[in-house]
Amino acid sequence: MIFKRVGDGRPYPEHGLSSRDWAAIPPSQVRLDQLVTTKDTLHLVALLDEDSTFFGDLFAHVVSWEGDLYLEDGLHRALRAALHQRNVLHARVHEMTSTG
């Protein structure tokens, strides 16, 4: 299994982070098998598009909440890493508490 679990939606409350807020979080390595996805489908064109990160963040966005790491943005990056036999992904991890 590539991921810890395949989810469908975000179980955590809205965090309200803007693109600028995400950019302020330094990237770190996250193991793919520790991630829970927040999407259960992927558009193949996003996976195969070499320019898919041109207008977005170069790093995936992960929310740490109640002991799990949720892959909020960057599913195609994570799958590309897995296809290249890599076990880790560089991501920005937002530590979220139950109160936000």
Short mmCIF file of C-alpha atoms in Angstrom, two decimals:
data_model
loop_
_atom_site.label_atom_id
_atom_site.label_comp_id
_atom_site.label_asym_id
_atom_site.label_seq_id
_atom_site.Cartn_x
_atom_site.Cartn_y
_atom_site.Cartn_z
CA MET A 1 0.00 0.00 0.00
CA ILE A 2 1.33 3.43 -0.92
CA PHE A 3 -0.62 5.44 1.67
CA LYS A 4 -1.68 4.76 5.25
CA ARG A 5 -5.30 5.19 4.17
CA VAL A 6 -7.28 6.58 1.24
CA GLY A 7 -9.77 9.10 2.53
CA ASP A 8 -12.58 11.04 0.92
CA GLY A 9 -12.72 14.57 2.29
CA ARG A 10 -11.09 16.55 5.05
CA PRO A 11 -12.04 15.32 8.53
CA TYR A 12 -10.34 18.28 10.21
CA PRO A 13 -11.86 21.75 10.65
CA GLU A 14 -11.13 24.55 8.18
CA HIS A 15 -7.66 25.94 8.88
CA GLY A 16 -7.94 29.16 6.86
CA LEU A 17 -4.34 29.10 5.59
CA SER A 18 -3.65 31.22 2.53
CA SER A 19 -1.04 30.44 -0.12
CA ARG A 20 1.25 32.90 1.65
CA ASP A 21 0.72 31.11 4.99
CA TRP A 22 1.58 27.75 3.42
CA ALA A 23 4.69 29.24 1.82
CA ALA A 24 5.93 30.32 5.27
CA ILE A 25 6.03 26.70 6.46
CA PRO A 26 9.42 25.12 5.70
CA PRO A 27 9.19 21.84 3.78
CA SER A 28 10.13 18.57 5.45
CA GLN A 29 10.19 14.94 4.41
CA VAL A 30 7.07 12.87 5.05
CA ARG A 31 6.82 9.12 4.50
CA LEU A 32 4.15 8.20 1.96
CA ASP A 33 2.93 5.32 4.13
CA GLN A 34 2.09 7.78 6.93
CA LEU A 35 -0.23 9.89 4.75
CA VAL A 36 -4.00 9.76 4.60
CA THR A 37 -5.36 11.19 1.36
CA THR A 38 -8.25 13.65 1.35
CA LYS A 39 -9.17 12.70 -2.22
CA ASP A 40 -10.02 9.25 -3.48
CA THR A 41 -9.68 10.07 -7.19
CA LEU A 42 -7.04 11.69 -9.35
CA HIS A 43 -7.30 13.14 -12.82
CA LEU A 44 -4.72 11.31 -14.90
CA VAL A 45 -3.89 14.51 -16.80
CA ALA A 46 -2.69 16.06 -13.50
CA LEU A 47 -0.40 13.11 -12.86
CA LEU A 48 1.11 13.16 -16.33
CA ASP A 49 1.38 16.94 -16.77
CA GLU A 50 5.03 17.96 -16.39
CA ASP A 51 3.99 21.58 -15.77
CA SER A 52 1.40 20.75 -13.11
CA THR A 53 3.31 22.69 -10.44
CA PHE A 54 4.01 25.71 -12.65
CA PHE A 55 1.37 27.90 -10.98
CA GLY A 56 1.27 26.14 -7.61
CA ASP A 57 3.49 25.35 -4.68
CA LEU A 58 6.40 23.02 -5.42
CA PHE A 59 5.69 21.14 -2.20
CA ALA A 60 2.67 19.13 -1.13
CA HIS A 61 0.45 20.45 1.68
CA VAL A 62 -0.11 18.16 4.66
CA VAL A 63 -2.25 18.81 7.73
CA SER A 64 -1.28 17.07 10.97
CA TRP A 65 -4.45 16.57 13.00
CA GLU A 66 -5.34 14.16 15.83
CA GLY A 67 -2.36 11.90 15.19
CA ASP A 68 -2.74 11.57 11.41
CA LEU A 69 -1.08 13.32 8.48
CA TYR A 70 -3.62 14.35 5.83
CA LEU A 71 -2.44 15.02 2.29
CA GLU A 72 -4.54 18.07 1.49
CA ASP A 73 -2.81 19.10 -1.73
CA GLY A 74 -0.26 17.23 -3.81
CA LEU A 75 -1.76 13.82 -4.50
CA HIS A 76 -0.22 13.80 -7.97
CA ARG A 77 3.21 14.65 -6.48
CA ALA A 78 2.88 11.78 -4.01
CA LEU A 79 1.93 9.30 -6.71
CA ARG A 80 4.80 10.47 -8.91
CA ALA A 81 7.18 9.88 -5.98
CA ALA A 82 5.76 6.36 -5.53
CA LEU A 83 6.11 5.62 -9.25
CA HIS A 84 9.79 6.61 -8.98
CA GLN A 85 10.24 4.12 -6.10
CA ARG A 86 10.60 6.88 -3.48
CA ASN A 87 9.13 6.38 -0.01
CA VAL A 88 9.15 10.04 1.02
CA LEU A 89 7.64 13.28 -0.20
CA HIS A 90 8.76 16.82 0.52
CA ALA A 91 5.79 18.64 2.01
CA ARG A 92 4.81 21.64 4.07
CA VAL A 93 3.20 20.27 7.25
CA HIS A 94 0.71 22.39 9.18
CA GLU A 95 0.34 21.25 12.79
CA MET A 96 -3.32 21.71 13.67
CA THR A 97 -4.89 21.37 17.11
CA SER A 98 -8.51 20.47 17.79
CA THR A 99 -9.23 24.17 18.30
CA GLY A 100 -7.66 25.21 14.97
#
